[in-house]
XYZ file of C-alpha atoms in Angstrom:
74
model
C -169.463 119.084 -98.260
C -165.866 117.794 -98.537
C -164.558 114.557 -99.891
C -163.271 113.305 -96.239
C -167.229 113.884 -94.974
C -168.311 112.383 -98.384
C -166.710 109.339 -97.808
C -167.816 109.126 -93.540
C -171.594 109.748 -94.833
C -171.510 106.624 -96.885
C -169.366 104.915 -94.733
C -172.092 105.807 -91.603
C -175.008 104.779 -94.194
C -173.830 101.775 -96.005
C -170.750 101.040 -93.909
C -167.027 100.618 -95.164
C -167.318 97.683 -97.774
C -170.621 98.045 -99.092
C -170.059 101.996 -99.283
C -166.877 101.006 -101.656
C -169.651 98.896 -103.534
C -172.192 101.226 -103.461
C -170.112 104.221 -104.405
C -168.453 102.095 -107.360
C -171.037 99.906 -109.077
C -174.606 101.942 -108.890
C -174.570 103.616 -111.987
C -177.261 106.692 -111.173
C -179.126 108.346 -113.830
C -178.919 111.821 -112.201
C -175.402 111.932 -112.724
C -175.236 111.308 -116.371
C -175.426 107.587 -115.695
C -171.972 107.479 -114.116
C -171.278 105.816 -110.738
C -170.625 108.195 -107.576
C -166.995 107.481 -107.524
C -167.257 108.530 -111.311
C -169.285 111.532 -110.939
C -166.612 112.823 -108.180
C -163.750 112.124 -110.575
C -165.312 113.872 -113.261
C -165.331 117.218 -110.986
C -169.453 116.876 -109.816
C -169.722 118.950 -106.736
C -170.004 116.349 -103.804
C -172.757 117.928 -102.143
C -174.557 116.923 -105.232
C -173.315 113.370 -105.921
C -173.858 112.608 -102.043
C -177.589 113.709 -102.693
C -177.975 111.719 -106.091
C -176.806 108.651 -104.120
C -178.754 109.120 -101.529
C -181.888 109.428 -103.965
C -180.944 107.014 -106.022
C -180.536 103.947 -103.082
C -183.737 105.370 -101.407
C -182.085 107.232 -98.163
C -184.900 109.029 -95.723
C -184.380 112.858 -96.272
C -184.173 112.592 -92.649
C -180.170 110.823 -92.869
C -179.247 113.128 -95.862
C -178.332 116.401 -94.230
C -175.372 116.902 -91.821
C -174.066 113.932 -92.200
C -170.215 112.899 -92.351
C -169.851 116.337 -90.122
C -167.571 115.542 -87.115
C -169.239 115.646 -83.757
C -170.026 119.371 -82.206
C -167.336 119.970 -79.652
C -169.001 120.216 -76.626
């Protein structure tokens, strides 16, 4: 997972402004007790962080895989 598709997935979960909240404020025990935008400064794989959030805030398992991919081209 890449930054760019990082940043769509929590855009496409928690949309724009609350993603920026989201992202910045929730401090999640998983990573060390750092926030998500934190964790990713700090060099934490994505993949990882974008999981931990998604744990943390109580995503389905269902909405955590494949997203912030762009659409297949058809």
């Amino acid at each position: 997972m890449r930054l760019s598709e990082f940043r769509q997935a929590v855009a496409d979960e928690f949309g724009v402004a609350y993603g920026r909240v989201v992202t910045g404020d929730l401090v999640i025990a998983e990573l060390s007790d750092r926030t998500a935008d934190d964790a990713l400064k700090q060099g934490v794989p994505v993949r990882q962080v974008w999981l931990a959030l998604c744990r943390a805030s109580g995503v389905p398992e269902s909405r955590r895989h494949g997203v912030g991919l762009p659409a297949p081209r058809s």
